[in-house]
Amino acid sequence: MKTRFLPRIALGAALIFAVSNVAFADRTPSPAGAEVYIVSPKDGAKVKGPVTVVFGLKGMGIAPAGIKFDNTGHHHLLVDVDAPANLSLPLPADEHNIHFGKGQTETTLTLPPGKHTLQLVLADSLHTPHDPAVISKKITIVVEK
Ligand SMILES: [Cu+2]
């Protein structure tokens, strides 16, 4: 028993090291002047649903998730949520953090009437924001009935 136990601990330690190594891997650099922005709707716009959101990007290109290519990334739309405080980790994927891993540059949202915030974050092939982060201004829109 004793001889079989040790290798398992070693394997466990190796796995933990591998995982933490991934978590703290260097972030993908973004070029100077790179900018992501919401083309439409405009900040403060009153709109009727469904809302088409058009993504804008300057100084970088789009690549699908999983494809590593210099100065590229894919869009993430943050809906009614603040950007994560720690931008060195992969972005969550849920109804507030929508990934456009196929390289889409617009989407249509069905939002309930009222105020909503929208913000774009570009992230690399592994969904982690670049360094420095390429993140848009957070805009507020009002969806009318
Ligand atoms: Cu993503």
mmCIF file of C-alpha atoms and ligand atoms in Angstrom:
data_model
loop_
_atom_site.group_PDB
_atom_site.id
_atom_site.type_symbol
_atom_site.label_atom_id
_atom_site.label_comp_id
_atom_site.label_asym_id
_atom_site.label_seq_id
_atom_site.Cartn_x
_atom_site.Cartn_y
_atom_site.Cartn_z
ATOM 1 C CA MET A 1 0.000 0.000 0.000
ATOM 2 C CA LYS A 2 2.756 2.383 0.978
ATOM 3 C CA THR A 3 4.550 2.108 -2.340
ATOM 4 C CA ARG A 4 1.390 2.801 -4.359
ATOM 5 C CA PHE A 5 0.370 5.786 -2.253
ATOM 6 C CA LEU A 6 3.384 7.996 -2.986
ATOM 7 C CA PRO A 7 3.132 8.043 -6.766
ATOM 8 C CA ARG A 8 -0.519 9.156 -6.434
ATOM 9 C CA ILE A 9 0.493 12.155 -4.340
ATOM 10 C CA ALA A 10 3.154 12.992 -6.899
ATOM 11 C CA LEU A 11 0.592 12.757 -9.694
ATOM 12 C CA GLY A 12 -1.819 14.946 -7.742
ATOM 13 C CA ALA A 13 0.863 17.560 -7.166
ATOM 14 C CA ALA A 14 1.778 17.486 -10.833
ATOM 15 C CA LEU A 15 -1.853 18.040 -11.814
ATOM 16 C CA ILE A 16 -2.243 20.948 -9.405
ATOM 17 C CA PHE A 17 0.940 22.460 -10.783
ATOM 18 C CA ALA A 18 -0.305 22.044 -14.370
ATOM 19 C CA VAL A 19 -3.677 23.640 -13.584
ATOM 20 C CA SER A 20 -2.192 26.575 -11.666
ATOM 21 C CA ASN A 21 0.297 27.044 -14.461
ATOM 22 C CA VAL A 22 -2.584 27.486 -16.915
ATOM 23 C CA ALA A 23 -4.411 29.864 -14.563
ATOM 24 C CA PHE A 24 -1.371 32.099 -14.231
ATOM 25 C CA ALA A 25 -0.186 31.868 -17.802
ATOM 26 C CA ASP A 26 0.866 35.148 -19.370
ATOM 27 C CA ARG A 27 -1.980 37.082 -20.836
ATOM 28 C CA THR A 28 -2.099 37.665 -24.558
ATOM 29 C CA PRO A 29 -0.771 41.149 -25.350
ATOM 30 C CA SER A 30 -2.931 43.667 -27.155
ATOM 31 C CA PRO A 31 -1.389 46.200 -29.511
ATOM 32 C CA ALA A 32 -1.262 49.896 -28.583
ATOM 33 C CA GLY A 33 -4.366 51.751 -29.687
ATOM 34 C CA ALA A 34 -6.622 48.681 -29.820
ATOM 35 C CA GLU A 35 -10.194 49.634 -29.095
ATOM 36 C CA VAL A 36 -13.518 47.851 -28.814
ATOM 37 C CA TYR A 37 -16.784 49.789 -28.865
ATOM 38 C CA ILE A 38 -20.499 49.412 -29.347
ATOM 39 C CA VAL A 39 -21.484 50.837 -32.749
ATOM 40 C CA SER A 40 -25.172 50.663 -31.932
ATOM 41 C CA PRO A 41 -27.311 51.249 -30.015
ATOM 42 C CA LYS A 42 -25.864 54.556 -28.809
ATOM 43 C CA ASP A 43 -25.353 55.306 -25.118
ATOM 44 C CA GLY A 44 -28.643 56.543 -23.666
ATOM 45 C CA ALA A 45 -30.703 55.318 -26.629
ATOM 46 C CA LYS A 46 -34.358 54.461 -26.156
ATOM 47 C CA VAL A 47 -35.075 51.405 -28.226
ATOM 48 C CA LYS A 48 -37.827 48.915 -28.862
ATOM 49 C CA GLY A 49 -36.953 45.242 -28.471
ATOM 50 C CA PRO A 50 -35.520 43.043 -29.768
ATOM 51 C CA VAL A 51 -32.277 45.029 -29.669
ATOM 52 C CA THR A 52 -29.591 44.525 -32.289
ATOM 53 C CA VAL A 53 -26.163 45.265 -30.859
ATOM 54 C CA VAL A 54 -23.372 45.932 -33.357
ATOM 55 C CA PHE A 55 -19.774 45.458 -32.182
ATOM 56 C CA GLY A 56 -16.893 47.652 -33.335
ATOM 57 C CA LEU A 57 -13.165 46.884 -33.165
ATOM 58 C CA LYS A 58 -10.121 48.987 -34.114
ATOM 59 C CA GLY A 59 -6.505 47.909 -34.288
ATOM 60 C CA MET A 60 -7.174 44.182 -33.861
ATOM 61 C CA GLY A 61 -8.906 41.390 -35.746
ATOM 62 C CA ILE A 62 -11.468 38.732 -34.934
ATOM 63 C CA ALA A 63 -10.595 35.065 -34.586
ATOM 64 C CA PRO A 64 -12.924 32.326 -33.352
ATOM 65 C CA ALA A 65 -12.442 30.997 -29.812
ATOM 66 C CA GLY A 66 -9.682 28.408 -29.665
ATOM 67 C CA ILE A 67 -7.753 29.963 -32.558
ATOM 68 C CA LYS A 68 -4.531 31.593 -31.420
ATOM 69 C CA PHE A 69 -3.377 34.324 -33.782
ATOM 70 C CA ASP A 70 -1.506 37.530 -32.955
ATOM 71 C CA ASN A 71 -3.599 40.629 -32.279
ATOM 72 C CA THR A 72 -6.940 38.865 -32.493
ATOM 73 C CA GLY A 73 -9.715 37.847 -30.138
ATOM 74 C CA HIS A 74 -13.459 37.326 -29.972
ATOM 75 C CA HIS A 75 -16.169 39.539 -28.592
ATOM 76 C CA HIS A 76 -17.901 39.179 -25.213
ATOM 77 C CA LEU A 77 -20.991 41.192 -24.461
ATOM 78 C CA LEU A 78 -21.628 41.984 -20.801
ATOM 79 C CA VAL A 79 -25.321 42.608 -20.197
ATOM 80 C CA ASP A 80 -26.481 44.183 -16.936
ATOM 81 C CA VAL A 81 -23.285 43.255 -15.155
ATOM 82 C CA ASP A 82 -19.980 44.869 -14.185
ATOM 83 C CA ALA A 83 -16.810 43.672 -15.848
ATOM 84 C CA PRO A 84 -14.922 41.276 -13.553
ATOM 85 C CA ALA A 85 -12.505 43.008 -11.181
ATOM 86 C CA ASN A 86 -9.814 40.529 -12.157
ATOM 87 C CA LEU A 87 -9.350 40.666 -15.904
ATOM 88 C CA SER A 88 -6.513 38.154 -15.867
ATOM 89 C CA LEU A 89 -8.930 35.228 -15.645
ATOM 90 C CA PRO A 90 -11.174 33.767 -18.365
ATOM 91 C CA LEU A 91 -14.526 35.540 -18.573
ATOM 92 C CA PRO A 92 -17.480 33.635 -17.139
ATOM 93 C CA ALA A 93 -20.067 32.326 -19.583
ATOM 94 C CA ASP A 94 -23.662 32.923 -18.533
ATOM 95 C CA GLU A 95 -26.669 35.026 -19.491
ATOM 96 C CA HIS A 96 -24.798 38.192 -18.414
ATOM 97 C CA ASN A 97 -21.495 37.319 -20.092
ATOM 98 C CA ILE A 98 -22.180 36.255 -23.669
ATOM 99 C CA HIS A 99 -19.325 34.826 -25.730
ATOM 100 C CA PHE A 100 -19.193 35.212 -29.488
ATOM 101 C CA GLY A 101 -16.723 32.430 -30.069
ATOM 102 C CA LYS A 102 -17.605 31.974 -33.730
ATOM 103 C CA GLY A 103 -16.329 35.473 -34.442
ATOM 104 C CA GLN A 104 -19.726 37.169 -34.651
ATOM 105 C CA THR A 105 -19.720 40.971 -34.760
ATOM 106 C CA GLU A 106 -23.337 41.609 -33.848
ATOM 107 C CA THR A 107 -26.203 40.014 -31.976
ATOM 108 C CA THR A 108 -29.871 40.513 -31.244
ATOM 109 C CA LEU A 109 -31.016 40.534 -27.628
ATOM 110 C CA THR A 110 -34.474 40.161 -26.216
ATOM 111 C CA LEU A 111 -34.468 42.338 -23.101
ATOM 112 C CA PRO A 112 -37.361 43.167 -20.801
ATOM 113 C CA PRO A 113 -38.538 46.812 -20.805
ATOM 114 C CA GLY A 114 -36.424 49.149 -18.667
ATOM 115 C CA LYS A 115 -32.801 50.213 -18.272
ATOM 116 C CA HIS A 116 -30.012 47.907 -19.329
ATOM 117 C CA THR A 117 -26.246 48.195 -19.505
ATOM 118 C CA LEU A 118 -24.064 46.836 -22.290
ATOM 119 C CA GLN A 119 -20.285 46.549 -22.411
ATOM 120 C CA LEU A 120 -17.934 44.759 -24.785
ATOM 121 C CA VAL A 121 -14.739 42.945 -23.860
ATOM 122 C CA LEU A 122 -12.433 41.376 -26.389
ATOM 123 C CA ALA A 123 -10.710 38.246 -25.121
ATOM 124 C CA ASP A 124 -8.176 35.774 -26.459
ATOM 125 C CA SER A 125 -8.549 32.228 -27.747
ATOM 126 C CA LEU A 126 -8.994 31.002 -24.152
ATOM 127 C CA HIS A 127 -11.553 33.742 -23.225
ATOM 128 C CA THR A 128 -9.095 35.747 -21.119
ATOM 129 C CA PRO A 129 -8.964 39.505 -21.707
ATOM 130 C CA HIS A 130 -5.787 40.792 -23.327
ATOM 131 C CA ASP A 131 -3.100 42.787 -21.514
ATOM 132 C CA PRO A 132 -3.889 45.634 -21.440
ATOM 133 C CA ALA A 133 -7.565 44.705 -21.541
ATOM 134 C CA VAL A 134 -9.511 45.801 -24.622
ATOM 135 C CA ILE A 135 -12.806 46.831 -23.091
ATOM 136 C CA SER A 136 -15.477 49.273 -24.174
ATOM 137 C CA LYS A 137 -17.212 51.996 -22.297
ATOM 138 C CA LYS A 138 -20.301 50.646 -20.504
ATOM 139 C CA ILE A 139 -23.423 52.098 -22.094
ATOM 140 C CA THR A 140 -26.972 52.327 -20.791
ATOM 141 C CA ILE A 141 -30.020 51.868 -22.981
ATOM 142 C CA VAL A 142 -33.718 51.968 -22.228
ATOM 143 C CA VAL A 143 -35.928 49.326 -23.762
ATOM 144 C CA GLU A 144 -39.416 50.679 -24.233
ATOM 145 C CA LYS A 145 -42.580 48.639 -24.189
HETATM 146 CU CU CU B 1 -15.070 33.737 -25.032
#
